[in-house]
mmCIF file of C-alpha atoms in Angstrom:
data_model
loop_
_atom_site.group_PDB
_atom_site.id
_atom_site.type_symbol
_atom_site.label_atom_id
_atom_site.label_comp_id
_atom_site.label_asym_id
_atom_site.label_seq_id
_atom_site.Cartn_x
_atom_site.Cartn_y
_atom_site.Cartn_z
ATOM 1 C CA MET A 1 -109.161 -113.660 -21.664
ATOM 2 C CA GLY A 2 -110.180 -116.048 -24.399
ATOM 3 C CA ALA A 3 -109.362 -119.723 -24.545
ATOM 4 C CA ALA A 4 -106.621 -119.202 -27.087
ATOM 5 C CA ASP A 5 -104.806 -116.864 -24.703
ATOM 6 C CA LYS A 6 -104.738 -119.327 -21.838
ATOM 7 C CA PRO A 7 -101.336 -120.998 -21.337
ATOM 8 C CA ARG A 8 -101.368 -124.747 -21.594
ATOM 9 C CA GLY A 9 -101.914 -126.398 -18.217
ATOM 10 C CA ALA A 10 -102.545 -123.087 -16.459
ATOM 11 C CA ARG A 11 -104.596 -123.104 -13.289
ATOM 12 C CA ARG A 12 -107.301 -120.553 -12.562
ATOM 13 C CA THR A 13 -106.354 -118.458 -9.565
ATOM 14 C CA SER A 14 -109.376 -116.156 -9.405
ATOM 15 C CA GLY A 15 -112.636 -115.401 -11.121
ATOM 16 C CA ALA A 16 -111.006 -112.571 -13.070
ATOM 17 C CA ASP A 17 -109.549 -114.776 -15.810
ATOM 18 C CA ARG A 18 -112.681 -116.768 -16.582
ATOM 19 C CA PRO A 19 -114.497 -116.131 -19.864
ATOM 20 C CA GLY A 20 -117.220 -113.513 -19.821
ATOM 21 C CA ASP A 21 -116.777 -112.386 -16.231
ATOM 22 C CA VAL A 22 -119.330 -109.895 -14.926
ATOM 23 C CA PRO A 23 -119.306 -108.182 -11.518
ATOM 24 C CA ILE A 24 -121.308 -110.623 -9.407
ATOM 25 C CA PRO A 25 -120.539 -112.128 -5.994
ATOM 26 C CA SER A 26 -117.428 -114.290 -6.287
ATOM 27 C CA ARG A 27 -118.674 -116.613 -3.582
ATOM 28 C CA VAL A 28 -121.760 -117.205 -1.509
ATOM 29 C CA ASP A 29 -121.463 -116.368 2.167
ATOM 30 C CA SER A 30 -121.537 -119.452 4.340
ATOM 31 C CA PRO A 31 -124.649 -119.736 6.491
ATOM 32 C CA GLY A 32 -122.605 -121.112 9.365
ATOM 33 C CA ASP A 33 -124.126 -123.711 11.651
ATOM 34 C CA VAL A 34 -127.413 -124.981 10.299
ATOM 35 C CA PRO A 35 -129.659 -127.512 12.074
ATOM 36 C CA ARG A 36 -129.027 -130.981 10.709
ATOM 37 C CA THR A 37 -132.073 -132.714 9.247
ATOM 38 C CA SER A 38 -130.534 -136.138 8.684
ATOM 39 C CA GLY A 39 -127.340 -138.101 9.099
ATOM 40 C CA ALA A 40 -124.522 -137.308 6.703
ATOM 41 C CA ASP A 41 -123.849 -140.972 6.050
ATOM 42 C CA SER A 42 -127.225 -141.850 4.498
ATOM 43 C CA PRO A 43 -126.698 -144.897 2.255
ATOM 44 C CA ARG A 44 -128.029 -145.328 -1.260
ATOM 45 C CA GLY A 45 -131.820 -145.468 -1.096
ATOM 46 C CA ALA A 46 -132.074 -143.398 2.100
ATOM 47 C CA ARG A 47 -135.172 -141.248 2.589
ATOM 48 C CA PRO A 48 -134.634 -137.893 0.812
ATOM 49 C CA THR A 49 -134.403 -134.818 3.019
ATOM 50 C CA SER A 50 -134.326 -131.097 2.475
ATOM 51 C CA GLY A 51 -132.919 -128.238 4.510
ATOM 52 C CA ALA A 52 -135.440 -125.643 3.354
ATOM 53 C CA GLY A 53 -137.527 -125.850 6.543
ATOM 54 C CA SER A 54 -134.507 -125.084 8.708
ATOM 55 C CA PHE A 55 -133.947 -121.754 6.988
ATOM 56 C CA MET A 56 -137.597 -120.761 6.901
ATOM 57 C CA ALA A 57 -137.995 -121.593 10.586
ATOM 58 C CA GLY A 58 -134.825 -119.783 11.629
ATOM 59 C CA GLY A 59 -135.234 -116.787 9.357
ATOM 60 C CA ALA A 60 -131.710 -117.135 7.942
ATOM 61 C CA LEU A 61 -131.209 -116.203 4.288
ATOM 62 C CA PRO A 62 -127.706 -117.401 3.360
ATOM 63 C CA LEU A 63 -128.365 -116.867 -0.370
ATOM 64 C CA ALA A 64 -130.109 -113.509 -0.019
ATOM 65 C CA GLY A 65 -130.007 -111.792 -3.413
ATOM 66 C CA VAL A 66 -127.649 -114.326 -5.009
ATOM 67 C CA PRO A 67 -128.519 -114.920 -8.693
ATOM 68 C CA ILE A 68 -129.117 -118.584 -9.505
ATOM 69 C CA ALA A 69 -129.837 -120.427 -12.743
ATOM 70 C CA VAL A 70 -131.906 -123.613 -12.862
ATOM 71 C CA LYS A 71 -131.558 -126.512 -15.281
ATOM 72 C CA GLY A 72 -134.197 -126.464 -17.988
ATOM 73 C CA ARG A 73 -137.737 -125.136 -17.944
ATOM 74 C CA HIS A 74 -138.767 -127.549 -15.189
ATOM 75 C CA GLY A 75 -135.821 -126.664 -12.947
ATOM 76 C CA LEU A 76 -137.808 -124.310 -10.774
ATOM 77 C CA ARG A 77 -139.690 -127.278 -9.304
ATOM 78 C CA ALA A 78 -136.581 -128.385 -7.419
ATOM 79 C CA ALA A 79 -135.411 -124.900 -6.469
ATOM 80 C CA GLY A 80 -137.589 -124.501 -3.374
ATOM 81 C CA PRO A 81 -134.771 -124.713 -0.813
ATOM 82 C CA LEU A 82 -132.713 -122.154 -2.759
ATOM 83 C CA LEU A 83 -135.627 -119.741 -2.966
ATOM 84 C CA ALA A 84 -136.352 -120.225 0.745
ATOM 85 C CA ALA A 85 -132.722 -119.326 1.450
ATOM 86 C CA GLY A 86 -133.077 -116.039 -0.431
ATOM 87 C CA GLY A 87 -131.712 -117.060 -3.824
ATOM 88 C CA VAL A 88 -133.072 -115.284 -6.907
ATOM 89 C CA VAL A 89 -133.677 -117.479 -9.954
ATOM 90 C CA VAL A 90 -132.729 -115.401 -12.980
ATOM 91 C CA GLY A 91 -133.345 -117.946 -15.729
ATOM 92 C CA ALA A 92 -133.646 -121.507 -16.966
ATOM 93 C CA THR A 93 -130.629 -122.934 -18.738
ATOM 94 C CA SER A 94 -130.420 -124.887 -21.987
ATOM 95 C CA VAL A 95 -130.649 -128.665 -22.101
ATOM 96 C CA PRO A 96 -130.550 -131.156 -24.995
ATOM 97 C CA GLY A 97 -133.557 -131.073 -27.277
ATOM 98 C CA PRO A 98 -136.287 -133.664 -27.843
ATOM 99 C CA GLY A 99 -134.974 -137.123 -28.617
ATOM 100 C CA THR A 100 -131.656 -136.501 -26.880
ATOM 101 C CA PRO A 101 -132.647 -136.665 -23.197
ATOM 102 C CA TRP A 102 -129.279 -137.790 -21.856
ATOM 103 C CA GLN A 103 -126.761 -136.764 -24.476
ATOM 104 C CA THR A 104 -123.536 -135.110 -23.406
ATOM 105 C CA TRP A 105 -123.549 -132.185 -25.767
ATOM 106 C CA GLY A 106 -125.491 -128.949 -25.846
ATOM 107 C CA LEU A 107 -127.606 -129.147 -29.010
ATOM 108 C CA GLY A 108 -131.091 -128.158 -27.872
ATOM 109 C CA THR A 109 -134.390 -126.789 -29.075
ATOM 110 C CA HIS A 110 -132.965 -123.260 -29.269
ATOM 111 C CA GLY A 111 -129.821 -124.246 -31.154
ATOM 112 C CA ARG A 112 -126.377 -125.162 -29.929
ATOM 113 C CA THR A 113 -124.972 -124.181 -26.571
ATOM 114 C CA VAL A 114 -121.309 -123.375 -27.051
ATOM 115 C CA ASN A 115 -118.357 -123.945 -24.780
ATOM 116 C CA PRO A 116 -117.337 -120.537 -23.357
ATOM 117 C CA TRP A 117 -113.676 -121.368 -23.963
ATOM 118 C CA ARG A 118 -114.136 -122.416 -27.625
ATOM 119 C CA ALA A 119 -117.344 -121.825 -29.543
ATOM 120 C CA ASP A 120 -116.735 -124.763 -31.874
ATOM 121 C CA ARG A 121 -116.719 -127.203 -28.949
ATOM 122 C CA THR A 122 -119.491 -128.550 -26.765
ATOM 123 C CA PRO A 123 -119.811 -127.553 -23.114
ATOM 124 C CA GLY A 124 -120.932 -131.097 -22.279
ATOM 125 C CA GLY A 125 -124.364 -132.020 -21.005
ATOM 126 C CA SER A 126 -127.011 -132.513 -20.269
ATOM 127 C CA SER A 127 -126.529 -129.676 -17.757
ATOM 128 C CA ALA A 128 -124.999 -127.726 -20.640
ATOM 129 C CA GLY A 129 -126.453 -124.290 -20.055
ATOM 130 C CA SER A 130 -125.927 -124.478 -16.306
ATOM 131 C CA ALA A 131 -122.205 -125.067 -16.763
ATOM 132 C CA VAL A 132 -121.891 -122.295 -19.333
ATOM 133 C CA ALA A 133 -123.827 -119.802 -17.190
ATOM 134 C CA VAL A 134 -121.455 -120.421 -14.293
ATOM 135 C CA ALA A 135 -118.269 -120.465 -16.385
ATOM 136 C CA ALA A 136 -119.255 -117.262 -18.216
ATOM 137 C CA GLY A 137 -119.866 -115.431 -14.944
ATOM 138 C CA LEU A 138 -123.631 -115.016 -15.331
ATOM 139 C CA VAL A 139 -124.336 -116.707 -11.981
ATOM 140 C CA PRO A 140 -122.153 -118.116 -9.186
ATOM 141 C CA LEU A 141 -124.092 -121.377 -9.114
ATOM 142 C CA ALA A 142 -126.660 -123.284 -11.153
ATOM 143 C CA THR A 143 -128.627 -126.428 -10.531
ATOM 144 C CA GLY A 144 -128.107 -129.597 -12.507
ATOM 145 C CA SER A 145 -128.994 -133.253 -12.557
ATOM 146 C CA ASP A 146 -126.602 -136.118 -13.140
ATOM 147 C CA GLY A 147 -127.765 -139.441 -14.594
ATOM 148 C CA ALA A 148 -124.515 -140.540 -16.240
ATOM 149 C CA GLY A 149 -122.171 -137.591 -15.772
ATOM 150 C CA SER A 150 -124.470 -134.713 -16.738
ATOM 151 C CA VAL A 151 -123.129 -132.423 -14.000
ATOM 152 C CA ARG A 152 -119.526 -133.615 -13.839
ATOM 153 C CA ILE A 153 -118.735 -133.673 -17.586
ATOM 154 C CA PRO A 154 -119.908 -130.104 -18.319
ATOM 155 C CA ALA A 155 -118.172 -128.970 -15.129
ATOM 156 C CA ALA A 156 -114.924 -130.455 -16.408
ATOM 157 C CA TRP A 157 -115.265 -129.112 -19.954
ATOM 158 C CA CYS A 158 -116.235 -125.612 -18.784
ATOM 159 C CA GLY A 159 -113.687 -125.357 -15.952
ATOM 160 C CA VAL A 160 -116.045 -125.156 -12.967
ATOM 161 C CA VAL A 161 -116.890 -127.277 -9.933
ATOM 162 C CA GLY A 162 -119.624 -129.897 -10.324
ATOM 163 C CA LEU A 163 -121.088 -132.064 -7.551
ATOM 164 C CA LYS A 164 -123.190 -135.204 -8.040
ATOM 165 C CA THR A 165 -124.940 -136.307 -4.851
ATOM 166 C CA THR A 166 -125.393 -139.767 -3.349
ATOM 167 C CA ALA A 167 -128.307 -141.677 -4.866
ATOM 168 C CA GLY A 168 -131.379 -141.333 -2.647
ATOM 169 C CA ARG A 169 -129.951 -138.451 -0.635
ATOM 170 C CA LEU A 170 -132.102 -135.769 -2.319
ATOM 171 C CA PRO A 171 -135.458 -136.085 -4.112
ATOM 172 C CA SER A 172 -135.326 -137.261 -7.734
ATOM 173 C CA ALA A 173 -138.078 -138.087 -10.194
ATOM 174 C CA ASP A 174 -135.947 -140.649 -12.050
ATOM 175 C CA ARG A 175 -137.617 -144.070 -11.763
ATOM 176 C CA THR A 176 -134.286 -145.854 -12.289
ATOM 177 C CA GLY A 177 -132.496 -144.060 -9.457
ATOM 178 C CA LEU A 178 -129.600 -143.250 -11.795
ATOM 179 C CA ALA A 179 -130.239 -139.501 -12.063
ATOM 180 C CA VAL A 180 -129.701 -137.398 -8.962
ATOM 181 C CA PRO A 181 -129.584 -133.659 -8.203
ATOM 182 C CA GLY A 182 -126.337 -131.755 -8.365
ATOM 183 C CA VAL A 183 -124.869 -128.301 -8.658
ATOM 184 C CA LEU A 184 -122.390 -126.408 -10.817
ATOM 185 C CA ALA A 185 -120.514 -123.623 -9.051
ATOM 186 C CA ARG A 186 -117.614 -121.248 -9.494
ATOM 187 C CA SER A 187 -115.919 -122.510 -6.354
ATOM 188 C CA ALA A 188 -116.086 -125.411 -3.938
ATOM 189 C CA SER A 189 -117.220 -122.949 -1.255
ATOM 190 C CA ASP A 190 -120.234 -122.007 -3.348
ATOM 191 C CA ALA A 191 -121.016 -125.679 -3.962
ATOM 192 C CA ALA A 192 -120.724 -126.296 -0.213
ATOM 193 C CA CYS A 193 -123.202 -123.520 0.489
ATOM 194 C CA TRP A 194 -125.661 -125.128 -1.963
ATOM 195 C CA TRP A 195 -125.203 -128.421 -0.097
ATOM 196 C CA GLN A 196 -125.906 -126.772 3.261
ATOM 197 C CA VAL A 197 -129.034 -125.096 1.906
ATOM 198 C CA VAL A 198 -130.570 -128.200 0.298
ATOM 199 C CA THR A 199 -129.741 -130.554 3.188
ATOM 200 C CA GLY A 200 -129.663 -128.360 6.294
ATOM 201 C CA GLU A 201 -126.283 -129.819 7.237
ATOM 202 C CA PRO A 202 -123.514 -127.788 8.887
ATOM 203 C CA GLU A 203 -120.602 -126.396 6.947
ATOM 204 C CA PRO A 204 -118.353 -129.265 5.807
ATOM 205 C CA VAL A 205 -115.523 -129.784 8.286
ATOM 206 C CA LEU A 206 -112.048 -130.391 6.962
ATOM 207 C CA PRO A 207 -110.829 -133.886 7.874
ATOM 208 C CA PRO A 208 -107.259 -134.534 9.022
ATOM 209 C CA LEU A 209 -104.888 -134.008 6.110
ATOM 210 C CA PRO A 210 -103.626 -135.503 3.952
ATOM 211 C CA VAL A 211 -106.667 -137.577 2.960
ATOM 212 C CA THR A 212 -105.840 -141.036 1.632
ATOM 213 C CA ALA A 213 -106.673 -141.512 -2.046
ATOM 214 C CA VAL A 214 -106.328 -144.039 -4.859
ATOM 215 C CA TRP A 215 -105.559 -142.885 -8.398
ATOM 216 C CA SER A 216 -107.095 -144.716 -11.352
ATOM 217 C CA PRO A 217 -106.654 -143.373 -14.883
ATOM 218 C CA ASP A 218 -109.270 -145.673 -16.428
ATOM 219 C CA LEU A 219 -111.221 -147.597 -13.721
ATOM 220 C CA GLY A 220 -109.855 -150.739 -15.345
ATOM 221 C CA PHE A 221 -111.834 -150.511 -18.590
ATOM 222 C CA ALA A 222 -112.376 -147.001 -19.958
ATOM 223 C CA GLY A 223 -109.477 -146.328 -22.374
ATOM 224 C CA PRO A 224 -109.237 -142.522 -22.000
ATOM 225 C CA ASP A 225 -107.087 -140.323 -24.220
ATOM 226 C CA PRO A 226 -103.581 -139.486 -22.928
ATOM 227 C CA GLU A 227 -104.133 -135.734 -22.508
ATOM 228 C CA PRO A 228 -107.060 -135.732 -20.027
ATOM 229 C CA VAL A 229 -105.256 -138.444 -18.068
ATOM 230 C CA ALA A 230 -102.063 -136.362 -17.954
ATOM 231 C CA LEU A 231 -103.935 -133.221 -16.878
ATOM 232 C CA ALA A 232 -105.825 -135.051 -14.140
ATOM 233 C CA ARG A 233 -102.673 -136.773 -12.929
ATOM 234 C CA ALA A 234 -100.848 -133.428 -12.794
ATOM 235 C CA ALA A 235 -103.698 -132.066 -10.674
ATOM 236 C CA VAL A 236 -103.315 -135.059 -8.354
ATOM 237 C CA GLU A 237 -99.605 -134.350 -8.009
ATOM 238 C CA ARG A 238 -100.415 -130.755 -7.032
ATOM 239 C CA LEU A 239 -102.805 -132.061 -4.380
ATOM 240 C CA VAL A 240 -100.092 -134.359 -3.075
ATOM 241 C CA ALA A 241 -97.488 -131.585 -3.059
ATOM 242 C CA GLY A 242 -99.951 -129.298 -1.272
ATOM 243 C CA GLY A 243 -100.538 -131.844 1.477
ATOM 244 C CA VAL A 244 -104.212 -132.321 0.592
ATOM 245 C CA VAL A 245 -104.096 -136.008 -0.362
ATOM 246 C CA ARG A 246 -101.741 -138.939 0.078
ATOM 247 C CA LEU A 247 -101.789 -141.621 -2.587
ATOM 248 C CA VAL A 248 -102.039 -145.215 -1.396
ATOM 249 C CA ARG A 249 -102.120 -148.546 -3.196
ATOM 250 C CA PRO A 250 -105.281 -150.571 -2.635
ATOM 251 C CA ARG A 251 -104.840 -154.174 -1.595
ATOM 252 C CA VAL A 252 -106.605 -155.161 -4.826
ATOM 253 C CA PRO A 253 -106.120 -152.984 -7.941
ATOM 254 C CA LEU A 254 -109.410 -151.403 -8.990
ATOM 255 C CA ARG A 255 -110.857 -153.003 -12.100
ATOM 256 C CA LEU A 256 -114.540 -152.261 -12.492
ATOM 257 C CA THR A 257 -116.755 -154.003 -15.004
ATOM 258 C CA ASP A 258 -117.836 -151.614 -17.756
ATOM 259 C CA PRO A 259 -121.159 -150.253 -16.439
ATOM 260 C CA GLY A 260 -122.407 -149.149 -19.860
ATOM 261 C CA PRO A 261 -124.542 -152.184 -20.770
ATOM 262 C CA ALA A 262 -126.036 -152.280 -17.263
ATOM 263 C CA TRP A 263 -126.809 -148.558 -17.342
ATOM 264 C CA LEU A 264 -128.491 -148.859 -20.744
ATOM 265 C CA ALA A 265 -130.515 -151.882 -19.624
ATOM 266 C CA LEU A 266 -131.830 -149.981 -16.607
ATOM 267 C CA ARG A 267 -132.959 -147.202 -18.954
ATOM 268 C CA ALA A 268 -134.696 -149.562 -21.411
ATOM 269 C CA PRO A 269 -138.327 -150.407 -20.528
ATOM 270 C CA GLY A 270 -138.901 -154.139 -20.374
ATOM 271 C CA ALA A 271 -135.221 -155.077 -20.505
ATOM 272 C CA ASP A 272 -133.900 -158.137 -18.691
ATOM 273 C CA LEU A 273 -132.195 -156.610 -15.674
ATOM 274 C CA ALA A 274 -130.525 -159.714 -14.264
ATOM 275 C CA GLY A 275 -127.221 -158.885 -15.925
ATOM 276 C CA ALA A 276 -127.419 -155.246 -14.827
ATOM 277 C CA HIS A 277 -127.962 -156.276 -11.229
ATOM 278 C CA ARG A 278 -124.962 -158.623 -11.385
ATOM 279 C CA VAL A 279 -122.708 -155.857 -12.730
ATOM 280 C CA ARG A 280 -123.938 -153.440 -10.084
ATOM 281 C CA ALA A 281 -123.375 -155.936 -7.271
ATOM 282 C CA GLU A 282 -119.874 -156.823 -8.466
ATOM 283 C CA ASN A 283 -118.809 -153.201 -8.937
ATOM 284 C CA ASP A 284 -120.292 -152.307 -5.543
ATOM 285 C CA ARG A 285 -118.186 -155.050 -3.983
ATOM 286 C CA ARG A 286 -115.005 -153.805 -5.642
ATOM 287 C CA LEU A 287 -115.673 -150.202 -4.681
ATOM 288 C CA ALA A 288 -116.387 -151.199 -1.096
ATOM 289 C CA GLY A 289 -112.981 -152.872 -1.009
ATOM 290 C CA LEU A 290 -111.303 -149.732 -2.334
ATOM 291 C CA PHE A 291 -113.018 -147.451 0.169
ATOM 292 C CA ALA A 292 -111.915 -149.763 2.947
ATOM 293 C CA ASP A 293 -108.347 -148.804 1.991
ATOM 294 C CA ALA A 294 -108.765 -145.109 1.103
ATOM 295 C CA GLU A 295 -111.172 -142.213 1.564
ATOM 296 C CA LEU A 296 -111.137 -141.004 -2.031
ATOM 297 C CA LEU A 297 -110.923 -142.387 -5.555
ATOM 298 C CA LEU A 298 -109.368 -139.994 -8.099
ATOM 299 C CA THR A 299 -109.864 -140.264 -11.888
ATOM 300 C CA PRO A 300 -110.062 -138.009 -14.914
ATOM 301 C CA THR A 301 -113.618 -136.695 -15.215
ATOM 302 C CA ALA A 302 -113.955 -137.272 -18.958
ATOM 303 C CA PRO A 303 -112.017 -139.603 -21.278
ATOM 304 C CA THR A 304 -111.578 -136.975 -24.011
ATOM 305 C CA ALA A 305 -111.319 -133.248 -24.536
ATOM 306 C CA PRO A 306 -114.582 -131.490 -25.453
ATOM 307 C CA HIS A 307 -115.772 -132.669 -28.870
ATOM 308 C CA GLY A 308 -117.435 -130.643 -31.606
ATOM 309 C CA HIS A 309 -121.139 -129.953 -31.943
ATOM 310 C CA GLU A 310 -121.599 -132.913 -34.266
ATOM 311 C CA GLY A 311 -121.383 -135.209 -31.247
ATOM 312 C CA PRO A 312 -118.833 -137.570 -29.717
ATOM 313 C CA GLY A 313 -118.852 -140.165 -32.483
ATOM 314 C CA ASP A 314 -118.380 -143.690 -31.188
ATOM 315 C CA ARG A 315 -116.835 -142.568 -27.889
ATOM 316 C CA TYR A 316 -118.813 -142.537 -24.674
ATOM 317 C CA SER A 317 -118.010 -139.286 -22.874
ATOM 318 C CA THR A 318 -119.603 -140.925 -19.820
ATOM 319 C CA SER A 319 -117.150 -143.822 -19.571
ATOM 320 C CA LEU A 320 -115.500 -142.489 -16.384
ATOM 321 C CA THR A 321 -118.621 -141.092 -14.722
ATOM 322 C CA TRP A 322 -121.612 -143.397 -15.152
ATOM 323 C CA ALA A 323 -120.122 -146.142 -12.982
ATOM 324 C CA PHE A 324 -120.950 -143.927 -9.995
ATOM 325 C CA ASN A 325 -124.536 -143.362 -11.103
ATOM 326 C CA LEU A 326 -124.895 -147.146 -11.143
ATOM 327 C CA SER A 327 -123.236 -147.479 -7.729
ATOM 328 C CA GLY A 328 -124.794 -144.344 -6.240
ATOM 329 C CA HIS A 329 -121.541 -142.863 -4.905
ATOM 330 C CA PRO A 330 -121.157 -139.073 -4.614
ATOM 331 C CA ALA A 331 -118.599 -137.530 -6.950
ATOM 332 C CA LEU A 332 -117.187 -134.090 -7.654
ATOM 333 C CA SER A 333 -115.355 -132.667 -10.659
ATOM 334 C CA LEU A 334 -112.608 -130.158 -9.903
ATOM 335 C CA PRO A 335 -110.851 -128.045 -12.581
ATOM 336 C CA ALA A 336 -107.590 -129.688 -13.644
ATOM 337 C CA GLY A 337 -106.005 -127.289 -16.121
ATOM 338 C CA PHE A 338 -106.231 -126.776 -19.867
ATOM 339 C CA GLY A 339 -105.452 -128.926 -22.873
ATOM 340 C CA GLU A 340 -103.659 -128.056 -26.100
ATOM 341 C CA ASP A 341 -106.990 -126.996 -27.605
ATOM 342 C CA GLY A 342 -107.488 -124.338 -24.920
ATOM 343 C CA CYS A 343 -110.379 -126.179 -23.263
ATOM 344 C CA PRO A 344 -110.531 -127.147 -19.588
ATOM 345 C CA ALA A 345 -110.278 -130.656 -18.166
ATOM 346 C CA GLY A 346 -111.422 -132.069 -14.852
ATOM 347 C CA LEU A 347 -110.293 -134.276 -11.984
ATOM 348 C CA GLN A 348 -113.049 -136.481 -10.529
ATOM 349 C CA LEU A 349 -113.140 -137.139 -6.785
ATOM 350 C CA VAL A 350 -115.345 -140.029 -5.611
ATOM 351 C CA ALA A 351 -116.180 -140.870 -1.981
ATOM 352 C CA SER A 352 -118.183 -143.423 -0.039
ATOM 353 C CA HIS A 353 -121.974 -143.100 0.071
ATOM 354 C CA GLY A 354 -123.115 -140.057 2.003
ATOM 355 C CA ARG A 355 -119.720 -138.361 2.149
ATOM 356 C CA GLU A 356 -120.439 -135.252 0.127
ATOM 357 C CA ALA A 357 -119.053 -133.192 3.012
ATOM 358 C CA LEU A 358 -115.684 -134.879 2.566
ATOM 359 C CA LEU A 359 -115.629 -134.130 -1.165
ATOM 360 C CA LEU A 360 -116.516 -130.488 -0.595
ATOM 361 C CA ALA A 361 -114.039 -130.010 2.253
ATOM 362 C CA VAL A 362 -111.192 -131.514 0.217
ATOM 363 C CA ALA A 363 -112.130 -129.444 -2.840
ATOM 364 C CA ARG A 364 -112.175 -126.239 -0.788
ATOM 365 C CA GLU A 365 -108.796 -127.030 0.702
ATOM 366 C CA ALA A 366 -107.431 -127.774 -2.767
ATOM 367 C CA GLU A 367 -108.574 -124.349 -3.971
ATOM 368 C CA ALA A 368 -107.047 -122.672 -0.913
ATOM 369 C CA ARG A 369 -103.685 -124.438 -1.161
ATOM 370 C CA ILE A 370 -103.060 -124.760 -4.898
ATOM 371 C CA GLY A 371 -105.508 -122.330 -6.489
ATOM 372 C CA GLY A 372 -109.007 -122.763 -7.874
#
């Protein structure tokens, strides 16, 4: 079914109605109990760990024969745990070309990467090809990296699940600490299996439901378009109706300082970082207050629908995502329906540092109760 045939606001209920489906495994079998290699609540800056040794020592191959795509031509370097678990890397996906190392659209050295729902729209980036490969049914999961939203934005715009990990939880070559590993997957269960493989942690356990959550359409500064806000809010209402989350009001309304200038300063060699550190500290304080009142923060993933291949213009597609690269919190984008243009939108779930298991458990329950 093409994008134009998809009813407005429809939810995906199975892999059969995704663009370009091919007969591949619809989900990765869970490896069950896996020896834990570190605590699940590692804070930002914690020593990176990997679960690859657990699988090699125990002989388990939870990804045996599963086709996997890796981000870019250097993606194989970080794929060791997946290979050790039996995964088969079938290709490297497209990324932005030279001079556009962190852009959020898929114009690369081999031409444009198109959104599988509408060829005249971007899939997002920089994990552009990874999102498209998953959405088009080429692979059930693909690796990504997220420095400002580069996993979550393409996940939202291609209608798949995208997980950004806690800063410092997994190895990253980014000197700023902003970019962290992540995954794009066709289901939350597949993303959870990736998490088990790369960390050695047990299968995420569902917490008591409903999970308390705070809704914020704009984080206090972002100015998103009405449609992605409406789609994300409708997804929240489905989660509430399904008994997955319960909305609460924080004692202090969440109003973050725009992280953009701080993020850009951290990326600029020789920049004065005093202001960036002040913004980070203040936003960290406000987020700590919110997570003292609720387990999850819910927002739209992107402030706009997917833009054309000419680029986003003067809009930052990252305005709702890069705050959590600055703060280091884990975040997950969940499909939230379709806009008038036939393209998907996403709902972003954010949790306290080290609580990826909570994000994955809630996302799996959402798929089970209200459809994926």
